[in-house]
């Protein structure tokens, strides 16, 4: 069964760092793109970052560019989101999700669109406050 589990959230001070982990099962993270989304109270869920197959690369929302880094450990079936220089605006519930892929992985979904995710993990709370 395909599963994703996000963890690693917590309370940090502005300027601090945090590493989120997405532990997966039922598929190879090297074959599917995985995205991180976040949702703040009263706001829509927004794409934060995604990691494609190895030859394609990564993407970041402008709001986190230069501060967040996404990576994967294929052997451990994990995708990470390293967050640095955290700001109060980063406070949200963070989710990891798998991006839809068609037969032979030739066609794939847009990793920034909620509607193109086919499996979601439960969120982990990140709170940035002094």
CSV table of C-alpha atoms in Angstrom, one decimal:
chain,number,residue,atom,x,y,z
A,1,UNK,CA,0.0,0.0,0.0
A,2,UNK,CA,1.2,3.5,-0.8
A,3,UNK,CA,1.8,5.5,2.3
A,4,UNK,CA,3.5,8.8,3.2
A,5,UNK,CA,4.2,10.0,6.7
A,6,UNK,CA,5.5,13.5,7.5
A,7,UNK,CA,7.2,14.2,10.7
A,8,UNK,CA,9.8,16.5,12.3
A,9,UNK,CA,7.7,19.6,13.0
A,10,UNK,CA,7.9,21.6,16.1
A,11,UNK,CA,8.2,25.0,17.7
A,12,UNK,CA,11.3,27.0,16.7
A,13,UNK,CA,12.4,30.6,17.0
A,14,UNK,CA,12.7,33.0,14.0
A,15,UNK,CA,15.9,32.3,12.3
A,16,UNK,CA,16.0,28.8,13.5
A,17,UNK,CA,16.2,25.6,11.5
A,18,UNK,CA,14.2,22.4,11.2
A,19,UNK,CA,14.3,19.2,9.2
A,20,UNK,CA,11.1,17.6,8.1
A,21,UNK,CA,11.0,14.0,7.0
A,22,UNK,CA,8.6,12.2,4.7
A,23,UNK,CA,8.8,8.4,5.2
A,24,UNK,CA,7.2,6.5,2.4
A,25,UNK,CA,6.3,2.9,1.6
A,26,UNK,CA,4.7,1.1,-1.3
A,27,UNK,CA,6.6,2.9,-4.1
A,28,UNK,CA,10.1,4.0,-5.0
A,29,UNK,CA,10.8,7.6,-4.3
A,30,UNK,CA,13.3,7.6,-7.1
A,31,UNK,CA,10.6,6.9,-9.7
A,32,UNK,CA,7.9,9.3,-8.4
A,33,UNK,CA,8.1,13.0,-7.8
A,34,UNK,CA,7.3,14.1,-4.2
A,35,UNK,CA,6.1,17.5,-3.1
A,36,UNK,CA,5.9,19.4,0.1
A,37,UNK,CA,2.8,21.6,0.7
A,38,UNK,CA,1.9,23.7,3.6
A,39,UNK,CA,-1.3,25.3,4.9
A,40,UNK,CA,-1.6,28.1,7.4
A,41,UNK,CA,-4.8,28.9,9.3
A,42,UNK,CA,-7.3,30.6,7.0
A,43,UNK,CA,-5.1,30.1,3.9
A,44,UNK,CA,-5.1,27.7,1.0
A,45,UNK,CA,-2.7,24.8,0.9
A,46,UNK,CA,0.3,25.9,-1.1
A,47,UNK,CA,3.2,24.2,-2.8
A,48,UNK,CA,6.5,24.6,-1.0
A,49,UNK,CA,9.0,22.4,-2.9
A,50,UNK,CA,9.2,19.2,-4.9
A,51,UNK,CA,11.8,16.8,-6.0
A,52,UNK,CA,11.6,15.1,-9.4
A,53,UNK,CA,13.3,12.1,-10.8
A,54,UNK,CA,17.1,12.4,-10.5
A,55,UNK,CA,17.7,13.8,-13.9
A,56,UNK,CA,15.1,16.5,-13.6
A,57,UNK,CA,15.8,18.2,-10.4
A,58,UNK,CA,13.9,20.3,-7.8
A,59,UNK,CA,11.5,23.2,-7.5
A,60,UNK,CA,10.9,25.8,-4.8
A,61,UNK,CA,8.3,28.4,-4.1
A,62,UNK,CA,9.7,31.9,-4.3
A,63,UNK,CA,8.8,32.5,-0.7
A,64,UNK,CA,11.3,29.7,0.4
A,65,UNK,CA,13.9,29.9,-2.3
A,66,UNK,CA,17.4,30.0,-0.8
A,67,UNK,CA,16.1,29.0,2.7
A,68,UNK,CA,14.7,25.5,2.1
A,69,UNK,CA,16.3,22.5,0.6
A,70,UNK,CA,14.6,19.3,-0.6
A,71,UNK,CA,16.4,16.0,-0.9
A,72,UNK,CA,15.8,12.3,-1.0
A,73,UNK,CA,17.4,9.1,0.4
A,74,UNK,CA,16.3,6.4,-2.0
A,75,UNK,CA,17.6,3.5,0.1
A,76,UNK,CA,15.6,4.8,3.1
A,77,UNK,CA,12.5,5.7,1.1
A,78,UNK,CA,12.7,9.2,2.5
A,79,UNK,CA,12.3,12.7,1.3
A,80,UNK,CA,13.5,15.6,3.4
A,81,UNK,CA,12.9,19.3,3.7
A,82,UNK,CA,15.6,21.2,5.4
A,83,UNK,CA,14.3,24.6,6.5
A,84,UNK,CA,16.7,27.4,7.5
A,85,UNK,CA,16.3,31.0,8.6
A,86,UNK,CA,12.7,30.2,9.5
A,87,UNK,CA,10.2,33.1,9.6
A,88,UNK,CA,6.9,33.5,11.4
A,89,UNK,CA,5.2,33.4,7.9
A,90,UNK,CA,6.5,29.8,7.6
A,91,UNK,CA,4.1,28.7,10.4
A,92,UNK,CA,1.8,26.1,8.9
A,93,UNK,CA,0.9,22.4,8.8
A,94,UNK,CA,3.3,20.8,6.3
A,95,UNK,CA,2.3,17.9,4.2
A,96,UNK,CA,4.2,15.6,1.8
A,97,UNK,CA,2.5,14.0,-1.2
A,98,UNK,CA,3.2,11.9,-4.2
A,99,UNK,CA,2.8,13.4,-7.7
A,100,UNK,CA,0.7,11.5,-10.1
A,101,UNK,CA,2.5,9.6,-12.9
A,102,UNK,CA,1.2,7.8,-15.9
A,103,UNK,CA,2.2,4.6,-17.6
A,104,UNK,CA,5.9,4.2,-17.8
A,105,UNK,CA,6.3,7.6,-15.9
A,106,UNK,CA,6.3,9.3,-19.3
A,107,UNK,CA,3.5,11.7,-18.2
A,108,UNK,CA,3.6,13.2,-14.7
A,109,UNK,CA,1.5,15.7,-12.8
A,110,UNK,CA,2.5,19.2,-12.0
A,111,UNK,CA,4.2,19.0,-8.6
A,112,UNK,CA,2.9,22.4,-7.6
A,113,UNK,CA,-0.8,21.5,-8.1
A,114,UNK,CA,-2.8,20.0,-5.2
A,115,UNK,CA,-5.0,18.3,-7.8
A,116,UNK,CA,-2.1,16.4,-9.3
A,117,UNK,CA,-1.2,14.6,-6.0
A,118,UNK,CA,-2.5,11.1,-5.8
A,119,UNK,CA,-1.5,10.2,-2.2
A,120,UNK,CA,-1.1,12.5,0.8
A,121,UNK,CA,0.5,12.0,4.2
A,122,UNK,CA,-0.8,13.5,7.4
A,123,UNK,CA,0.6,16.9,8.2
A,124,UNK,CA,3.1,18.0,10.8
A,125,UNK,CA,2.9,21.3,12.5
A,126,UNK,CA,5.6,23.9,12.2
A,127,UNK,CA,5.4,26.9,14.4
A,128,UNK,CA,7.9,29.7,14.2
A,129,UNK,CA,7.6,32.1,17.1
A,130,UNK,CA,9.7,33.8,19.7
